[in-house]
Amino acid sequence: TSFVDDVATTIATYEPQQLPNMYDKMVAKFDNAMQKNSMKQNATKAITIVKAYGKGSKETIKQMQGKCHNMVTQTKYLGSKMSERNDN
């Protein structure tokens, strides 16, 4: 089995409540694509950056914390440009 570093996927929606389901589908597709090429995601190094704004975003972020790989709401690379802001 080989491991891959520095691969990114992105999902976006106008409805924060859709993120958990969309995330599950994206991870399944990504893992499947990696398996087809005899590769595997190193979950210990994976980071999920979650940004959610608007009504329901706080609840969505709480839901995502239990399912995402090492979830963060800001990154060390972009610092304050990716700071957390969760409106309700």
Short mmCIF file of N, CA and C in Angstrom, two decimals:
data_model
loop_
_atom_site.label_atom_id
_atom_site.label_comp_id
_atom_site.label_asym_id
_atom_site.label_seq_id
_atom_site.Cartn_x
_atom_site.Cartn_y
_atom_site.Cartn_z
N THR A 1 0.84 -1.19 0.00
CA THR A 1 0.00 0.00 0.00
C THR A 1 0.88 1.24 0.00
N SER A 2 0.54 2.20 -0.84
CA SER A 2 1.24 3.48 -0.89
C SER A 2 0.40 4.54 -0.22
N PHE A 3 1.05 5.58 0.27
CA PHE A 3 0.34 6.70 0.87
C PHE A 3 0.58 7.95 0.04
N VAL A 4 -0.41 8.83 0.01
CA VAL A 4 -0.32 10.06 -0.77
C VAL A 4 -0.41 11.24 0.18
N ASP A 5 0.41 12.25 -0.06
CA ASP A 5 0.40 13.46 0.76
C ASP A 5 -0.06 14.65 -0.09
N ASP A 6 -0.60 15.65 0.57
CA ASP A 6 -0.97 16.91 -0.09
C ASP A 6 -1.97 16.77 -1.22
N VAL A 7 -3.05 16.04 -0.96
CA VAL A 7 -4.15 15.94 -1.90
C VAL A 7 -5.34 16.67 -1.27
N ALA A 8 -6.03 17.47 -2.07
CA ALA A 8 -7.16 18.23 -1.53
C ALA A 8 -8.43 17.95 -2.31
N THR A 9 -9.53 17.93 -1.59
CA THR A 9 -10.85 17.88 -2.21
C THR A 9 -11.66 19.01 -1.59
N THR A 10 -12.67 19.46 -2.30
CA THR A 10 -13.49 20.57 -1.82
C THR A 10 -14.96 20.26 -2.05
N ILE A 11 -15.78 20.59 -1.06
CA ILE A 11 -17.22 20.52 -1.25
C ILE A 11 -17.79 21.88 -0.81
N ALA A 12 -18.84 22.29 -1.46
CA ALA A 12 -19.48 23.57 -1.13
C ALA A 12 -20.98 23.44 -1.32
N THR A 13 -21.72 24.15 -0.49
CA THR A 13 -23.17 24.13 -0.58
C THR A 13 -23.71 25.43 0.02
N TYR A 14 -24.91 25.79 -0.39
CA TYR A 14 -25.58 26.95 0.20
C TYR A 14 -26.30 26.58 1.49
N GLU A 15 -26.43 25.29 1.76
CA GLU A 15 -27.14 24.80 2.94
C GLU A 15 -26.15 24.08 3.86
N PRO A 16 -25.72 24.71 4.98
CA PRO A 16 -24.76 24.06 5.87
C PRO A 16 -25.20 22.67 6.33
N GLN A 17 -26.50 22.45 6.47
CA GLN A 17 -27.00 21.16 6.94
C GLN A 17 -26.68 20.02 5.98
N GLN A 18 -26.35 20.33 4.73
CA GLN A 18 -26.02 19.30 3.75
C GLN A 18 -24.57 18.82 3.86
N LEU A 19 -23.72 19.57 4.57
CA LEU A 19 -22.30 19.24 4.64
C LEU A 19 -21.99 17.84 5.16
N PRO A 20 -22.60 17.38 6.28
CA PRO A 20 -22.24 16.04 6.76
C PRO A 20 -22.47 14.94 5.72
N ASN A 21 -23.60 14.95 5.04
CA ASN A 21 -23.89 13.95 4.03
C ASN A 21 -22.96 14.09 2.82
N MET A 22 -22.72 15.31 2.40
CA MET A 22 -21.82 15.55 1.28
C MET A 22 -20.40 15.10 1.62
N TYR A 23 -19.98 15.33 2.86
CA TYR A 23 -18.65 14.91 3.30
C TYR A 23 -18.51 13.39 3.23
N ASP A 24 -19.51 12.68 3.74
CA ASP A 24 -19.48 11.21 3.70
C ASP A 24 -19.34 10.70 2.27
N LYS A 25 -20.11 11.27 1.35
CA LYS A 25 -20.05 10.85 -0.05
C LYS A 25 -18.69 11.16 -0.67
N MET A 26 -18.14 12.34 -0.36
CA MET A 26 -16.85 12.73 -0.91
C MET A 26 -15.74 11.82 -0.41
N VAL A 27 -15.74 11.51 0.89
CA VAL A 27 -14.71 10.64 1.45
C VAL A 27 -14.81 9.25 0.83
N ALA A 28 -16.02 8.73 0.66
CA ALA A 28 -16.19 7.41 0.04
C ALA A 28 -15.66 7.39 -1.39
N LYS A 29 -15.96 8.43 -2.16
CA LYS A 29 -15.46 8.51 -3.54
C LYS A 29 -13.95 8.63 -3.57
N PHE A 30 -13.41 9.46 -2.69
CA PHE A 30 -11.95 9.65 -2.64
C PHE A 30 -11.25 8.35 -2.26
N ASP A 31 -11.74 7.69 -1.21
CA ASP A 31 -11.13 6.43 -0.78
C ASP A 31 -11.23 5.37 -1.86
N ASN A 32 -12.35 5.31 -2.56
CA ASN A 32 -12.53 4.35 -3.64
C ASN A 32 -11.54 4.62 -4.77
N ALA A 33 -11.37 5.87 -5.14
CA ALA A 33 -10.42 6.23 -6.20
C ALA A 33 -8.99 5.87 -5.79
N MET A 34 -8.67 6.09 -4.53
CA MET A 34 -7.33 5.74 -4.06
C MET A 34 -7.12 4.22 -4.09
N GLN A 35 -8.13 3.47 -3.64
CA GLN A 35 -8.03 2.01 -3.61
C GLN A 35 -7.80 1.44 -5.01
N LYS A 36 -8.49 2.00 -6.00
CA LYS A 36 -8.35 1.52 -7.38
C LYS A 36 -6.91 1.64 -7.86
N ASN A 37 -6.15 2.54 -7.25
CA ASN A 37 -4.75 2.74 -7.62
C ASN A 37 -3.79 2.20 -6.56
N SER A 38 -4.30 1.28 -5.74
CA SER A 38 -3.52 0.63 -4.68
C SER A 38 -2.92 1.64 -3.70
N MET A 39 -3.68 2.69 -3.41
CA MET A 39 -3.23 3.70 -2.45
C MET A 39 -4.25 3.84 -1.34
N LYS A 40 -3.83 4.47 -0.25
CA LYS A 40 -4.71 4.65 0.89
C LYS A 40 -4.43 6.00 1.53
N GLN A 41 -5.49 6.65 1.99
CA GLN A 41 -5.34 7.93 2.68
C GLN A 41 -4.75 7.70 4.07
N ASN A 42 -3.78 8.52 4.46
CA ASN A 42 -3.21 8.45 5.79
C ASN A 42 -4.06 9.34 6.70
N ALA A 43 -5.03 8.77 7.35
CA ALA A 43 -6.00 9.53 8.15
C ALA A 43 -5.35 10.26 9.32
N THR A 44 -4.19 9.79 9.78
CA THR A 44 -3.52 10.47 10.89
C THR A 44 -2.95 11.82 10.45
N LYS A 45 -2.70 12.00 9.16
CA LYS A 45 -2.17 13.26 8.66
C LYS A 45 -3.23 14.10 7.95
N ALA A 46 -4.38 13.54 7.70
CA ALA A 46 -5.43 14.26 6.98
C ALA A 46 -6.00 15.37 7.86
N ILE A 47 -6.33 16.48 7.24
CA ILE A 47 -6.95 17.60 7.94
C ILE A 47 -8.18 18.03 7.16
N THR A 48 -9.26 18.26 7.86
CA THR A 48 -10.49 18.74 7.24
C THR A 48 -10.75 20.15 7.74
N ILE A 49 -10.84 21.09 6.82
CA ILE A 49 -11.12 22.48 7.17
C ILE A 49 -12.60 22.72 6.89
N VAL A 50 -13.36 23.02 7.93
CA VAL A 50 -14.80 23.22 7.78
C VAL A 50 -15.11 24.70 7.96
N LYS A 51 -15.77 25.27 6.98
CA LYS A 51 -16.24 26.65 7.04
C LYS A 51 -17.75 26.61 6.81
N ALA A 52 -18.51 27.14 7.75
CA ALA A 52 -19.96 27.17 7.60
C ALA A 52 -20.44 28.52 8.12
N TYR A 53 -21.32 29.13 7.37
CA TYR A 53 -21.86 30.44 7.73
C TYR A 53 -23.37 30.40 7.61
N GLY A 54 -24.03 31.22 8.39
CA GLY A 54 -25.47 31.33 8.28
C GLY A 54 -26.22 30.46 9.27
N LYS A 55 -27.52 30.45 9.11
CA LYS A 55 -28.41 29.72 10.02
C LYS A 55 -28.08 28.24 10.03
N GLY A 56 -27.90 27.69 11.21
CA GLY A 56 -27.63 26.27 11.35
C GLY A 56 -26.15 25.91 11.28
N SER A 57 -25.28 26.88 11.07
CA SER A 57 -23.86 26.57 10.88
C SER A 57 -23.20 26.03 12.16
N LYS A 58 -23.56 26.54 13.32
CA LYS A 58 -22.95 26.05 14.56
C LYS A 58 -23.28 24.58 14.79
N GLU A 59 -24.53 24.21 14.56
CA GLU A 59 -24.94 22.81 14.73
C GLU A 59 -24.23 21.91 13.72
N THR A 60 -24.08 22.41 12.50
CA THR A 60 -23.41 21.64 11.46
C THR A 60 -21.95 21.40 11.82
N ILE A 61 -21.28 22.41 12.33
CA ILE A 61 -19.88 22.25 12.72
C ILE A 61 -19.76 21.23 13.84
N LYS A 62 -20.67 21.23 14.79
CA LYS A 62 -20.65 20.23 15.87
C LYS A 62 -20.82 18.83 15.30
N GLN A 63 -21.71 18.66 14.32
CA GLN A 63 -21.91 17.36 13.68
C GLN A 63 -20.65 16.91 12.96
N MET A 64 -20.01 17.83 12.29
CA MET A 64 -18.83 17.50 11.49
C MET A 64 -17.65 17.09 12.36
N GLN A 65 -17.56 17.60 13.58
CA GLN A 65 -16.44 17.29 14.46
C GLN A 65 -16.31 15.80 14.73
N GLY A 66 -17.41 15.09 14.78
CA GLY A 66 -17.36 13.66 15.06
C GLY A 66 -17.03 12.79 13.87
N LYS A 67 -17.08 13.34 12.67
CA LYS A 67 -16.87 12.50 11.50
C LYS A 67 -15.68 12.88 10.65
N CYS A 68 -15.13 14.05 10.82
CA CYS A 68 -14.04 14.52 9.97
C CYS A 68 -12.67 14.09 10.49
N HIS A 69 -11.73 13.95 9.56
CA HIS A 69 -10.34 13.70 9.91
C HIS A 69 -9.75 14.99 10.47
N ASN A 70 -9.35 14.99 11.74
CA ASN A 70 -8.64 16.12 12.34
C ASN A 70 -9.24 17.46 11.93
N MET A 71 -10.49 17.69 12.26
CA MET A 71 -11.20 18.89 11.82
C MET A 71 -10.67 20.15 12.47
N VAL A 72 -10.50 21.19 11.65
CA VAL A 72 -10.13 22.52 12.13
C VAL A 72 -11.05 23.54 11.47
N THR A 73 -11.11 24.72 12.06
CA THR A 73 -11.91 25.78 11.46
C THR A 73 -11.04 26.92 10.95
N GLN A 74 -9.71 26.77 11.09
CA GLN A 74 -8.77 27.70 10.48
C GLN A 74 -7.48 26.97 10.17
N THR A 75 -6.65 27.54 9.33
CA THR A 75 -5.42 26.87 8.91
C THR A 75 -4.20 27.68 9.28
N LYS A 76 -3.10 27.00 9.47
CA LYS A 76 -1.85 27.71 9.79
C LYS A 76 -1.30 28.42 8.56
N TYR A 77 -1.70 27.97 7.37
CA TYR A 77 -1.18 28.56 6.14
C TYR A 77 -1.83 29.91 5.83
N LEU A 78 -3.10 30.06 6.15
CA LEU A 78 -3.81 31.28 5.82
C LEU A 78 -4.13 32.13 7.05
N GLY A 79 -3.84 31.58 8.22
CA GLY A 79 -4.02 32.32 9.47
C GLY A 79 -5.36 32.99 9.61
N SER A 80 -5.33 34.29 9.83
CA SER A 80 -6.56 35.03 10.11
C SER A 80 -7.52 35.08 8.93
N LYS A 81 -7.04 34.82 7.73
CA LYS A 81 -7.92 34.84 6.56
C LYS A 81 -8.92 33.69 6.60
N MET A 82 -8.65 32.66 7.39
CA MET A 82 -9.55 31.52 7.51
C MET A 82 -10.07 31.39 8.94
N SER A 83 -10.18 32.50 9.65
CA SER A 83 -10.62 32.44 11.05
C SER A 83 -12.07 32.03 11.15
N GLU A 84 -12.43 31.51 12.29
CA GLU A 84 -13.78 30.99 12.50
C GLU A 84 -14.81 32.12 12.63
N ARG A 85 -15.92 31.96 11.95
CA ARG A 85 -17.05 32.86 12.09
C ARG A 85 -18.30 32.05 11.82
N ASN A 86 -19.06 31.81 12.86
CA ASN A 86 -20.24 30.97 12.72
C ASN A 86 -21.47 31.75 13.13
N ASP A 87 -22.17 32.26 12.16
CA ASP A 87 -23.39 33.02 12.43
C ASP A 87 -24.53 32.04 12.66
N ASN A 88 -25.53 32.47 13.38
CA ASN A 88 -26.68 31.61 13.61
C ASN A 88 -27.95 32.31 13.23
#
